[in-house]
mmCIF file of C-alpha atoms in Angstrom:
data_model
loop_
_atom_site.group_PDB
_atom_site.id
_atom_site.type_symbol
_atom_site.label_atom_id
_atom_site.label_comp_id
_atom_site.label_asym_id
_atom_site.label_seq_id
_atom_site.Cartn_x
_atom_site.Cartn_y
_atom_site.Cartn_z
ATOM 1 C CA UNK R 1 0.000 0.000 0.000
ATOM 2 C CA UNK R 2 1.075 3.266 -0.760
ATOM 3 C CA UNK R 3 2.029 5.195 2.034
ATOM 4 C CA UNK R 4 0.438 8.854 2.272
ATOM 5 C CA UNK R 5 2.366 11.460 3.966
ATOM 6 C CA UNK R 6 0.237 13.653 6.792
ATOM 7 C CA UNK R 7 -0.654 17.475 5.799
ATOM 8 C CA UNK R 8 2.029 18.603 8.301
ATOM 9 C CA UNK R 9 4.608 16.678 7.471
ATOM 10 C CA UNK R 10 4.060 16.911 4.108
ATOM 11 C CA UNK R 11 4.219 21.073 4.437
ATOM 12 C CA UNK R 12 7.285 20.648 6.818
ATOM 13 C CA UNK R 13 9.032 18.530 3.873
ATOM 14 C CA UNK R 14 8.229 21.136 1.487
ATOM 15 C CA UNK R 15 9.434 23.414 3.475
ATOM 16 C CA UNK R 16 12.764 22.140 4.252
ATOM 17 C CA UNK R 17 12.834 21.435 0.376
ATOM 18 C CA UNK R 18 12.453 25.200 -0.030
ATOM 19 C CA UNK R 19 15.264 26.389 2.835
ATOM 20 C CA UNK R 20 17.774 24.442 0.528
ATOM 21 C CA UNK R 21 16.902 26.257 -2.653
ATOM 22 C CA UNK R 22 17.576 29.716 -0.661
ATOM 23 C CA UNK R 23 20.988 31.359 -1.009
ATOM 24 C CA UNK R 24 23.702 30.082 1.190
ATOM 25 C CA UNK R 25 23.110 33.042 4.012
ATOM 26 C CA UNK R 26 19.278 32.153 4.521
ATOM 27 C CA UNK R 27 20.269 28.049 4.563
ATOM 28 C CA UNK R 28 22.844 28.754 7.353
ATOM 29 C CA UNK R 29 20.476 30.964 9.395
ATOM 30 C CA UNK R 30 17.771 28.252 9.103
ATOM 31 C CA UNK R 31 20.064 25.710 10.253
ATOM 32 C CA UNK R 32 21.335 27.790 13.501
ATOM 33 C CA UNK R 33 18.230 29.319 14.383
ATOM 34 C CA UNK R 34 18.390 27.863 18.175
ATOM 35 C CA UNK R 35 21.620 29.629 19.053
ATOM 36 C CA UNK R 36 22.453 32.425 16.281
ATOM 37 C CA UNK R 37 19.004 33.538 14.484
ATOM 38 C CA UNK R 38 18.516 36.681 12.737
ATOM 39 C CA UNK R 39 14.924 38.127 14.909
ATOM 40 C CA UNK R 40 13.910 39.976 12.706
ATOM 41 C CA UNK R 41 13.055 37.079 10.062
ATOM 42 C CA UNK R 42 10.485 34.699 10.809
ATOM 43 C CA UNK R 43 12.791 31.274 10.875
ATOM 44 C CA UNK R 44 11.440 30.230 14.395
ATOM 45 C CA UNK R 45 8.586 30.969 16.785
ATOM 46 C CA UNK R 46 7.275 34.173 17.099
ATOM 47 C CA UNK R 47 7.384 33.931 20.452
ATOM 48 C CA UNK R 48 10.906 33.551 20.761
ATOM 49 C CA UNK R 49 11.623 36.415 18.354
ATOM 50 C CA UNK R 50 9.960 38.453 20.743
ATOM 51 C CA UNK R 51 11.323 37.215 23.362
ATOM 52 C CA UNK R 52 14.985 38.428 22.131
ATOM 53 C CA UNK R 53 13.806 41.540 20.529
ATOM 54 C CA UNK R 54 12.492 42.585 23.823
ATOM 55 C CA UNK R 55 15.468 42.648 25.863
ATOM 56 C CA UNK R 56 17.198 44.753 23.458
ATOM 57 C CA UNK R 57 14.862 47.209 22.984
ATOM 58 C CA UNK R 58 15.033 47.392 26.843
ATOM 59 C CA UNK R 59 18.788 47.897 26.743
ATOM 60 C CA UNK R 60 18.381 50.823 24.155
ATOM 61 C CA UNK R 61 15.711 52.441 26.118
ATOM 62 C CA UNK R 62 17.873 52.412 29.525
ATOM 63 C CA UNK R 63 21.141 53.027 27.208
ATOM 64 C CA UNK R 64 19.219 55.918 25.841
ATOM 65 C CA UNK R 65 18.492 57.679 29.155
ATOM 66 C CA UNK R 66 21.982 56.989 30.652
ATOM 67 C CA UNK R 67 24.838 57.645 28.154
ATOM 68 C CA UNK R 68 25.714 60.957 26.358
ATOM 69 C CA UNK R 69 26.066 61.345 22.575
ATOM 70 C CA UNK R 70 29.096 59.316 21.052
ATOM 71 C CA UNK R 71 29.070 56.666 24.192
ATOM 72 C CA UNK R 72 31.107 53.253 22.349
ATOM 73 C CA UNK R 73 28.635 50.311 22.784
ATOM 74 C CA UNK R 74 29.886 47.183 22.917
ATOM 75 C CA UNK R 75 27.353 43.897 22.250
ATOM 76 C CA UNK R 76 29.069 40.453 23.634
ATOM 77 C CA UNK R 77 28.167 37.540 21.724
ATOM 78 C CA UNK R 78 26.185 39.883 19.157
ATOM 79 C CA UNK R 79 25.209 37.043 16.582
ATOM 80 C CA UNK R 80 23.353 37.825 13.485
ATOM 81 C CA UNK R 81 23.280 41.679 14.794
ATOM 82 C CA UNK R 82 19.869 42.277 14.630
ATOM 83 C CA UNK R 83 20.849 43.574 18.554
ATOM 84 C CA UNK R 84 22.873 45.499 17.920
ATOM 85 C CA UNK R 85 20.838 46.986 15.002
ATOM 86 C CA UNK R 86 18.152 47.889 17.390
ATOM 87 C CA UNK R 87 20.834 49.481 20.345
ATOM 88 C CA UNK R 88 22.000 51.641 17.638
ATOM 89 C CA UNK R 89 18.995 53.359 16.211
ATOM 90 C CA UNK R 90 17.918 54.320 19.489
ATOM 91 C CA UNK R 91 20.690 56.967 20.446
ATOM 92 C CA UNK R 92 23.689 59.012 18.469
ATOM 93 C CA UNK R 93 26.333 55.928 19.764
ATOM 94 C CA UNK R 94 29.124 53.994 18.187
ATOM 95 C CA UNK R 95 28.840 50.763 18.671
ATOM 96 C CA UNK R 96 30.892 47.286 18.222
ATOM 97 C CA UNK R 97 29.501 43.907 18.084
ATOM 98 C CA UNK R 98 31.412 40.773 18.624
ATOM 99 C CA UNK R 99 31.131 37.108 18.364
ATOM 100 C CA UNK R 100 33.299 34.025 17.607
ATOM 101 C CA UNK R 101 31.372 32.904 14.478
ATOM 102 C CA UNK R 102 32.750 33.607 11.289
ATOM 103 C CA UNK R 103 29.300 33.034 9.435
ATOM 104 C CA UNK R 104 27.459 35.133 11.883
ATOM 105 C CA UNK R 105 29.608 38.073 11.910
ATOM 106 C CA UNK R 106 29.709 38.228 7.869
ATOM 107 C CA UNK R 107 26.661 37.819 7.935
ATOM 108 C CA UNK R 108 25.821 40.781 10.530
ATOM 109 C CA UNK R 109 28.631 42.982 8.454
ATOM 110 C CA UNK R 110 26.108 42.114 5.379
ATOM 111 C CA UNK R 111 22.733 43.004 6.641
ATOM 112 C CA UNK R 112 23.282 45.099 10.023
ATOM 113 C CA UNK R 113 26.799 47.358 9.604
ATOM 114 C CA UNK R 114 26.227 51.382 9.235
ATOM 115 C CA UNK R 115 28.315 54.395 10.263
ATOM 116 C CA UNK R 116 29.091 53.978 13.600
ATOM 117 C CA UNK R 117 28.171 50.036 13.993
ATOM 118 C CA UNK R 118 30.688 47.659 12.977
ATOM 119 C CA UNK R 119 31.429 43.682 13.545
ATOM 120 C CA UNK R 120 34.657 42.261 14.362
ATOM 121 C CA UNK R 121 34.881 38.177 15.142
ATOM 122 C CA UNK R 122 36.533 37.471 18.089
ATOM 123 C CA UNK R 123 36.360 34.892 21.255
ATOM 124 C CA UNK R 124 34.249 36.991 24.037
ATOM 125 C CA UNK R 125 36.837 35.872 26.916
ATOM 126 C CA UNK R 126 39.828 36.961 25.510
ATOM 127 C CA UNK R 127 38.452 40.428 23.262
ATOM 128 C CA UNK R 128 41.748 40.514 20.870
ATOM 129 C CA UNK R 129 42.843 43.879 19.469
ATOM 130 C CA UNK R 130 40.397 45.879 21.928
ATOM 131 C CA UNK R 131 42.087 47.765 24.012
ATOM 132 C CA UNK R 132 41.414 48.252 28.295
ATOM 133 C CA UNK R 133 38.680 50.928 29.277
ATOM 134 C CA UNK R 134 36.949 51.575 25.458
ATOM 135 C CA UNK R 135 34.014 50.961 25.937
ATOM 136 C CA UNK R 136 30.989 53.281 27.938
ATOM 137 C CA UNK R 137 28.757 50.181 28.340
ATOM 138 C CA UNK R 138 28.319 46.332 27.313
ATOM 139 C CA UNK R 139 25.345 44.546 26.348
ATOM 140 C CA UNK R 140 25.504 40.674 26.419
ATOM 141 C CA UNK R 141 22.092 38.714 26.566
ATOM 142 C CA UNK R 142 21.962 34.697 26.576
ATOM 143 C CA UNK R 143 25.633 34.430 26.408
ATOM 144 C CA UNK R 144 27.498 33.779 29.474
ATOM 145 C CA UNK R 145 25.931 30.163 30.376
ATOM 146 C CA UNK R 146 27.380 28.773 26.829
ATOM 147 C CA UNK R 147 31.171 29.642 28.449
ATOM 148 C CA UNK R 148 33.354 27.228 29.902
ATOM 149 C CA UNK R 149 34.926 30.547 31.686
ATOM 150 C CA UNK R 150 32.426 32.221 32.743
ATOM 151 C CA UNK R 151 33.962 34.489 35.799
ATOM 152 C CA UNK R 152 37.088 35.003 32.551
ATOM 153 C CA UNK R 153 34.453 36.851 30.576
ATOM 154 C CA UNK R 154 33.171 39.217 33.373
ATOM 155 C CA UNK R 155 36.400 40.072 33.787
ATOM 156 C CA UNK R 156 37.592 40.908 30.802
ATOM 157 C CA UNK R 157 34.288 42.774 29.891
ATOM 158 C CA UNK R 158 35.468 44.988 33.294
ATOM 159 C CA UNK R 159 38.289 45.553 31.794
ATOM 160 C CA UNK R 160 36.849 46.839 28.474
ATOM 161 C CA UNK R 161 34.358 49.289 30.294
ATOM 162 C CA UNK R 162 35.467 53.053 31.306
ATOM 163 C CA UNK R 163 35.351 53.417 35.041
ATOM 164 C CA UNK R 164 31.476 54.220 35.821
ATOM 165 C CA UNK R 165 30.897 51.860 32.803
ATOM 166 C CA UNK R 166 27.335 50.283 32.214
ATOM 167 C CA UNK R 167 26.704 46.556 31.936
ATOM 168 C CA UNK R 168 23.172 44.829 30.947
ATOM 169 C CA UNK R 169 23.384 41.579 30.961
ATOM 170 C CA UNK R 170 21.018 38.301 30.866
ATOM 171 C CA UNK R 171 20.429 34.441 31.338
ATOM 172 C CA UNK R 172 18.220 32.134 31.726
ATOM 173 C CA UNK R 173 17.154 31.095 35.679
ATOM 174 C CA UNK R 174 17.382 27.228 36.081
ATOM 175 C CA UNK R 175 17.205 25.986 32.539
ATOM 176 C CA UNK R 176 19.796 22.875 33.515
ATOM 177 C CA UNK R 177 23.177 21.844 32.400
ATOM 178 C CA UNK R 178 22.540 20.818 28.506
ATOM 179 C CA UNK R 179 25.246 20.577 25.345
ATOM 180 C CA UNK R 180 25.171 24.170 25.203
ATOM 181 C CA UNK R 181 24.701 25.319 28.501
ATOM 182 C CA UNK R 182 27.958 25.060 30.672
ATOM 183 C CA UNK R 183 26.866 26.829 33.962
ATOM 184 C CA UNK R 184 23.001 26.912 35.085
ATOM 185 C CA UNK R 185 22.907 29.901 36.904
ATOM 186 C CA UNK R 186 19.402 31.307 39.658
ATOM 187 C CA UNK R 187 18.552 34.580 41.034
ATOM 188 C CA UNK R 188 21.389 34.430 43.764
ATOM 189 C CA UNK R 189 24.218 32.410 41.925
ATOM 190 C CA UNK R 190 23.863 35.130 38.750
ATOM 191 C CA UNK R 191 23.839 37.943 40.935
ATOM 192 C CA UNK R 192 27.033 36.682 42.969
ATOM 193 C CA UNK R 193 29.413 36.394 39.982
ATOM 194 C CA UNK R 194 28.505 39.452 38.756
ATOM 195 C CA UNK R 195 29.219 40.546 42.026
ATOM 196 C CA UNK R 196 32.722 39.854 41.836
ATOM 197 C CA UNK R 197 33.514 42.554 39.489
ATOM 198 C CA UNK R 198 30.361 44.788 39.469
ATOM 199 C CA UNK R 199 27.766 46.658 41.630
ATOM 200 C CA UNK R 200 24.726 45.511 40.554
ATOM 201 C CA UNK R 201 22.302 48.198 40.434
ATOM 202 C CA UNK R 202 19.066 46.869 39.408
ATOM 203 C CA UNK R 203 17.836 43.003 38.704
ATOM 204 C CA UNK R 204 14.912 42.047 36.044
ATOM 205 C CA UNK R 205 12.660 39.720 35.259
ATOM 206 C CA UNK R 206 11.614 38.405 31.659
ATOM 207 C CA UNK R 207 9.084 35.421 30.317
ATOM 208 C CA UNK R 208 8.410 34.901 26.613
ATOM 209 C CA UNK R 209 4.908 34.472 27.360
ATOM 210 C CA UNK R 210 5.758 30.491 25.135
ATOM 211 C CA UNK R 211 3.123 28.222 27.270
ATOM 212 C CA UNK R 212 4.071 25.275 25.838
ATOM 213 C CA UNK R 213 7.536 25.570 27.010
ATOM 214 C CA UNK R 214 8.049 24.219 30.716
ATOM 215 C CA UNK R 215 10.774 27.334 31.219
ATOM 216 C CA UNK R 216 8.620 29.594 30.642
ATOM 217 C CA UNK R 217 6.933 28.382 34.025
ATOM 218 C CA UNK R 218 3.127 29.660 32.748
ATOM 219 C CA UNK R 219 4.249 33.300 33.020
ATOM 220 C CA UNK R 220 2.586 35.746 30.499
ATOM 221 C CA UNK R 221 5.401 38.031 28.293
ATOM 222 C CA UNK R 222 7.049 40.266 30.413
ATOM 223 C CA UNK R 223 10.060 42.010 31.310
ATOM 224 C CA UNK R 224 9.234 43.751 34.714
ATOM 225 C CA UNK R 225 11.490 44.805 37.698
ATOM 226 C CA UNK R 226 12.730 41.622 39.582
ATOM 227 C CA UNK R 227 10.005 41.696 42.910
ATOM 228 C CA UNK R 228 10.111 38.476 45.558
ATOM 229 C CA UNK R 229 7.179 36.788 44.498
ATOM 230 C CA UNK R 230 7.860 36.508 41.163
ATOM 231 C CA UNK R 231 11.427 35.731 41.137
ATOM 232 C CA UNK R 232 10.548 32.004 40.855
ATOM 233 C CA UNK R 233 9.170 31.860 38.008
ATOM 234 C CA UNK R 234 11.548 34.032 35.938
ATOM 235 C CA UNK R 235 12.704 32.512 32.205
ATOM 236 C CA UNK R 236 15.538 34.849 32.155
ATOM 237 C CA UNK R 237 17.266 37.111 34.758
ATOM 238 C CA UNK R 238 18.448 40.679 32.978
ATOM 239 C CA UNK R 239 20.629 42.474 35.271
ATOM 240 C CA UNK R 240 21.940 46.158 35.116
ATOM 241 C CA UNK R 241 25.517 46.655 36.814
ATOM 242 C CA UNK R 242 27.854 49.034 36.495
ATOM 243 C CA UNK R 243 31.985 49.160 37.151
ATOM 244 C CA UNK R 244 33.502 50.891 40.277
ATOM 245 C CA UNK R 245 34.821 54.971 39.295
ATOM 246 C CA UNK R 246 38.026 53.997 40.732
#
């Protein structure tokens, strides 16, 4: 008997069939959706998107309000840099977005680079050819739970900021130890690390608002000022710190 595929799979196999007739750039982005996607194009869940696009736009609206005209940016782990498209149409700054992916960086050099926003691809630990103290704030969401170093890259992201310097930074609260995920950080372990190097000024909470996903821990979408009885059931932790004067 001839076997007849199901409506979704058969759409699913079309689809696929589709992604490989795109150029190489779209194929690639497809492929590493989960841990370098390009937000602004609807390759995964809209909820997910959102959930990325939100944090930014938070960054550029605090960003915004805190840093004068000319300020050097810097976005950790930038990715695709839809980011740090977003942190630089917000305010008159120069920004700098890094990450160790060849593919990602050309292809955030491609679609996201404009006067004052360029890509460089280089290991977020180690930062090489960017000189101590450049930098008037860092933004660096999702990233430091993939490191194998993670207390390395705090300190060499103190290092890059101007005394007084601005960090916002996020991850996820109790997601578990998983290929990608080297360190699973909560509410008090996050804050402690960051601790080391920084005064942490102000702690948030985010949820995609993605029911179906047990991290998400049935919250609606939010990102709201971290209060006690909601701490719990955080997806993400966003915190804003900023570096000692002397």
């Amino acid at each position: 008997m001839k076997r007849i595929k199901s409506p979704v799979r058969y759409r699913f196999s079309a689809f696929i069939a589709f992604c490989k007739c795109l150029n190489r750039e779209y194929r690639w982005l497809y492929q590493n959706r989960y841990l370098r996607m390009d937000a602004n194009l609807e390759l995964d869940d809209k909820r997910r998107r959102e959930f990325h696009i939100d944090r930014y736009e938070f960054a550029a609206e605090f960003l915004s309000k805190h840093l004068g005209q000319n300020s050097f940016v810097l976005d950790a782990a930038c990715g695709t840099g839809y980011g740090s498209n977003i942190l630089k149409r917000c305010r008159s700054v120069r920004l700098l977005g890094v990450d160790i992916c060849p593919q990602a960086v050309e292809y955030a050099r491609k679609t996201y680079s404009q006067d004052g926003c360029d890509f460089l691809c280089t290991d977020v630990t180690r930062f090489e050819g960017i000189d101590p103290q450049s930098f008037d704030a860092a933004v660096s969401f999702e990233t430091i739970e993939h490191l194998d170093q993670p207390i390395a890259f705090l300190e060499k992201i103190h290092s890059l900021l101007k005394p007084g310097g601005l960090l916002i930074i996020s991850t996820p609260n109790k997601w578990g130890i998983t290929k990608y995920h080297k360190v699973d950080y909560d509410y008090n372990s996050f804050k402690k690390d960051l601790g080391r190097f920084f005064t942490v000024d102000k702690m948030f909470v985010q949820n995609s608002g993605s029911m179906d996903l047990s991290v998400n821990r049935g919250s609606e979408r939010r990102l709201v000022p971290d209060d006690l009885g909601i701490r719990d059931t955080a997806e993400c932790f966003i915190a804003v710190a900023h570096k000692g004067k002397k």
